[in-house]
Amino acid sequence: MEWIFEPWPWYVAGPLIAGIMFSLLFGGKTFGMSSNLRTMCTIGGAGKKADFFNFDWKSQRWNLTVVAGAIIGGFIAANFLSYDTAVHINPDTVETLENFGFASAGGAYLPNELFATDALTDPKSLIILLIGGLLIGFGARYAGGCTSGHAISGLSNLQLPSLIAVIGFFIGGLVMVHLLFPLIF
Amino acid sequence: MKYLKFLIIGIIFGIVMFKSEAASWFRIYEMFQFQSFHMYGIMGSALTLGVLGTWLIKKYRLKSIDGEPIKFTLKNKSFSRYMYGGILFGLGWALAGSCPGPIYTLIGAGYVSILVVLLGALLGTFLYGLLRDKLPH
């Protein structure tokens, strides 16, 4: 059982994710995490400003429950199922990141330079996290789904729109990492 | 108790996201550098089983635990919204190193700063709602 405390390989994680999608389908629902952001906006009263948020959010309580579970799962995994949470990425990637000033590459789960609590006092990290989030929220709703809704659920159902969206995800990601990172960091 | 099953599914999802390191900014960066098979292996194996299982559900007209036929949401036909929205999402995915599911996992794992990403994502969703009628779909 020692393997549980080590990072899980892809051939364990991938099938489990497929299992999660099928569990939701057999529960009469679909796997899609970004729609919860719309639900939260609706609960916060966004319907007064835009009609897009006028829907019966209570029909989405099941998905908010999945969100609550994901938070609990993150807590359990980080506190009880891991000895060491450093992510051992490719040494070449570590070197590239070190040149960008990410000294924590290869030795942490998230880059301390962006995510450590004291990085919150640095306006640059704060703006990066905020803009990153903004693009995630705007893009996911514009595209009608995120990694779970399009790349897993949509592609499993051989939906052409999901393929277009996933190609878009990768164009955006590659542009960010290869063209914009050298300008930002 | 009808929500209990969704809570359990969510807990498993959160554990898998954290333990597979799919919630790690570093893994997302490494993926876009094509320097590891890890993330492609996760998505590829999930998708292979996903395609197979979806095909079986349709072929044998399997029903949900409530006895209802399993429905698949069909996405509307369009190009622009998926491409433009997808590119914007991808830019954010690589910058914040997190997609909407792992944001919650990281909150549970104790990373306070991920709340800034969540706040941004809520603002982005709200902004989309305001601008929706002016955007090409």
CSV table of C-alpha atoms in Angstrom, one decimal, chain A residues 89 93-108 110-116 119 122 124-125 128-129 177 181-182 184-185, chain B residues 25-26 29 94-97:
chain,number,residue,atom,x,y,z
A,89,ILE,CA,9.3,17.3,-13.1
A,93,THR,CA,11.9,21.8,-17.3
A,94,VAL,CA,13.5,22.6,-13.9
A,95,GLU,CA,16.4,24.3,-15.6
A,96,THR,CA,14.2,26.4,-17.9
A,97,LEU,CA,12.1,27.4,-14.9
A,98,GLU,CA,15.1,28.3,-12.8
A,99,ASN,CA,16.2,30.6,-15.6
A,100,PHE,CA,12.8,32.3,-15.3
A,101,GLY,CA,13.5,32.8,-11.6
A,102,PHE,CA,11.4,29.8,-10.3
A,103,ALA,CA,13.9,28.5,-7.7
A,104,SER,CA,11.3,26.2,-6.2
A,105,ALA,CA,11.0,24.1,-9.5
A,106,GLY,CA,11.4,20.5,-8.7
A,107,GLY,CA,11.1,21.1,-5.0
A,108,ALA,CA,7.5,22.1,-4.4
A,110,LEU,CA,3.2,24.8,-6.6
A,111,PRO,CA,5.8,27.6,-7.4
A,112,ASN,CA,6.5,29.4,-4.1
A,113,GLU,CA,7.3,32.5,-6.2
A,114,LEU,CA,3.6,32.7,-7.2
A,115,PHE,CA,1.7,30.8,-4.6
A,116,ALA,CA,3.5,31.1,-1.2
A,119,ALA,CA,3.8,36.2,-2.4
A,122,ASP,CA,3.8,41.1,-4.2
A,124,LYS,CA,3.1,41.2,-9.7
A,125,SER,CA,2.2,37.7,-8.4
A,128,ILE,CA,-0.7,37.1,-12.5
A,129,LEU,CA,-3.0,35.0,-10.3
A,177,VAL,CA,4.3,29.3,-22.1
A,181,PHE,CA,6.3,33.7,-20.3
A,182,PRO,CA,9.6,35.2,-21.5
A,184,ILE,CA,6.2,38.1,-18.1
A,185,PHE,CA,8.9,36.4,-16.0
B,25,TRP,CA,1.3,24.3,-11.9
B,26,PHE,CA,4.7,22.6,-12.6
B,29,TYR,CA,4.1,24.0,-17.6
B,94,ALA,CA,-1.0,27.9,-18.5
B,95,LEU,CA,-0.6,31.2,-16.5
B,96,ALA,CA,-2.4,30.1,-13.3
B,97,GLY,CA,-1.4,26.5,-13.9
